[in-house]
Amino acid sequence: MDLFKNEGKIFVISGPSGSGKSTIANALLEEPDTVFSISMTTRKIREGEVDGVNYYFVTDEEYDRTVAEGGFLEHAEIYNHKYGTPKKPALENLKKGLNVILEIEMQGALQVKESYPDAVLIFVLPPSLKILRERIENRGTDSKEEIDKRMAATVKELDYLKDYDYYIVNDIKEVAVETVKNIMRIEKQKVKNLPANFIEEYIKE
Ligand code: ADP
Ligand code: 5GP
């Protein structure tokens, strides 16, 4: 009902590489009024990726220009590549009352929380580091050195857990997805999300 509709909410999904962020974030699009934020990146496009779908793949110049124009909601450099969340589409979608999903790493997540304290930060944890390694090995995309590097990075990334609002253990995928969906639904029910003129309009109906 439109009467109950206010601005949308930002949901940030972060977690170690291989924890299942993309798997979970993609499933969240099944929720009504939910869209995904498409980031800009300077890294090279990978096989199977589509420009404008997975990312906007841009040059360093284009990226730097966007930073200078204040065009990012947040931005960060990871593994020598730059990533940023375009501000305009995100804000337009929030205005329309949509949930905006950001699948980004922790430095960016903290910038979002600072600018938008109502943003909901969700940290995806693998059931254990042993299982994380197995999943990355099974994915078959990384060398042993790369896997060791990612595992060491994971231990450091856990320091950010305390800054998040919710944690999700990605054991059984369907359970993890359902839990995040529940968080989204509950967050939307906060009284402060109601429009300022809610009572006035409600009693008119
Ligand atoms: P991330 O986006 O965090 O790097 P992915 O979503 O790519 O992680 O998941 C890493 C790998 O683990 C993929 O091969 C994915 O299919 C698998 N995976 C994700 N969630 C689960 C789960 N709950 N149980 C088993 N395998 C999973
Ligand atoms: P990949 O290059 O493997 O797609 O992503 C590497 C990391 O960058 C992941 O942790 C992903 O969540 C993060 N990332 C993707 N887009 C953005 C973004 O716009 N901002 C930030 N801060 N991180 C991002």
PDB file of C-alpha atoms and ligand atoms in Angstrom, residues 21 39 43 46 55 74 76 78 83-85 103-105 108, ligand 2:
ATOM      1  CA  LYS A  21      28.309 -12.775  -1.122  1.00  0.00           C
ATOM      2  CA  SER A  39      29.681  -0.544  -9.363  1.00  0.00           C
ATOM      3  CA  ARG A  43      39.811  -3.853 -13.289  1.00  0.00           C
ATOM      4  CA  ARG A  46      36.529 -11.412 -16.731  1.00  0.00           C
ATOM      5  CA  TYR A  55      30.126  -3.728 -13.405  1.00  0.00           C
ATOM      6  CA  GLU A  74      31.759   5.362  -1.602  1.00  0.00           C
ATOM      7  CA  ALA A  76      37.977   2.149  -2.463  1.00  0.00           C
ATOM      8  CA  ILE A  78      41.341  -3.222  -3.604  1.00  0.00           C
ATOM      9  CA  TYR A  83      35.929   0.314  -7.274  1.00  0.00           C
ATOM     10  CA  GLY A  84      33.104   2.733  -6.569  1.00  0.00           C
ATOM     11  CA  THR A  85      29.335   2.886  -6.136  1.00  0.00           C
ATOM     12  CA  GLU A 103      27.913  -5.925  -2.648  1.00  0.00           C
ATOM     13  CA  ILE A 104      31.086  -4.143  -1.589  1.00  0.00           C
ATOM     14  CA  GLU A 105      34.115  -4.643   0.658  1.00  0.00           C
ATOM     15  CA  GLY A 108      33.462   1.086   1.336  1.00  0.00           C
TER      16      GLY A 108
HETATM   17  P1  5GP B   2      35.879  -8.544  -7.793  1.00  0.00           P
HETATM   18  O1  5GP B   2      36.958  -7.796  -8.508  1.00  0.00           O
HETATM   19  O2  5GP B   2      36.304  -9.942  -7.419  1.00  0.00           O
HETATM   20  O3  5GP B   2      34.561  -8.504  -8.540  1.00  0.00           O
HETATM   21  O4  5GP B   2      35.603  -7.786  -6.416  1.00  0.00           O
HETATM   22  C1  5GP B   2      36.634  -7.584  -5.482  1.00  0.00           C
HETATM   23  C2  5GP B   2      36.067  -6.944  -4.219  1.00  0.00           C
HETATM   24  O5  5GP B   2      35.582  -5.628  -4.506  1.00  0.00           O
HETATM   25  C3  5GP B   2      34.869  -7.696  -3.598  1.00  0.00           C
HETATM   26  O6  5GP B   2      35.086  -7.767  -2.193  1.00  0.00           O
HETATM   27  C4  5GP B   2      33.684  -6.804  -3.911  1.00  0.00           C
HETATM   28  O7  5GP B   2      32.671  -6.905  -2.918  1.00  0.00           O
HETATM   29  C5  5GP B   2      34.340  -5.428  -3.862  1.00  0.00           C
HETATM   30  N1  5GP B   2      33.589  -4.397  -4.590  1.00  0.00           N
HETATM   31  C6  5GP B   2      32.874  -4.521  -5.735  1.00  0.00           C
HETATM   32  N2  5GP B   2      32.339  -3.339  -6.085  1.00  0.00           N
HETATM   33  C7  5GP B   2      32.698  -2.444  -5.137  1.00  0.00           C
HETATM   34  C8  5GP B   2      32.416  -1.046  -4.913  1.00  0.00           C
HETATM   35  O8  5GP B   2      31.734  -0.366  -5.677  1.00  0.00           O
HETATM   36  N3  5GP B   2      32.967  -0.488  -3.808  1.00  0.00           N
HETATM   37  C9  5GP B   2      33.747  -1.173  -2.930  1.00  0.00           C
HETATM   38  N4  5GP B   2      34.215  -0.523  -1.874  1.00  0.00           N
HETATM   39  N5  5GP B   2      34.018  -2.485  -3.093  1.00  0.00           N
HETATM   40  C10 5GP B   2      33.503  -3.106  -4.179  1.00  0.00           C
END
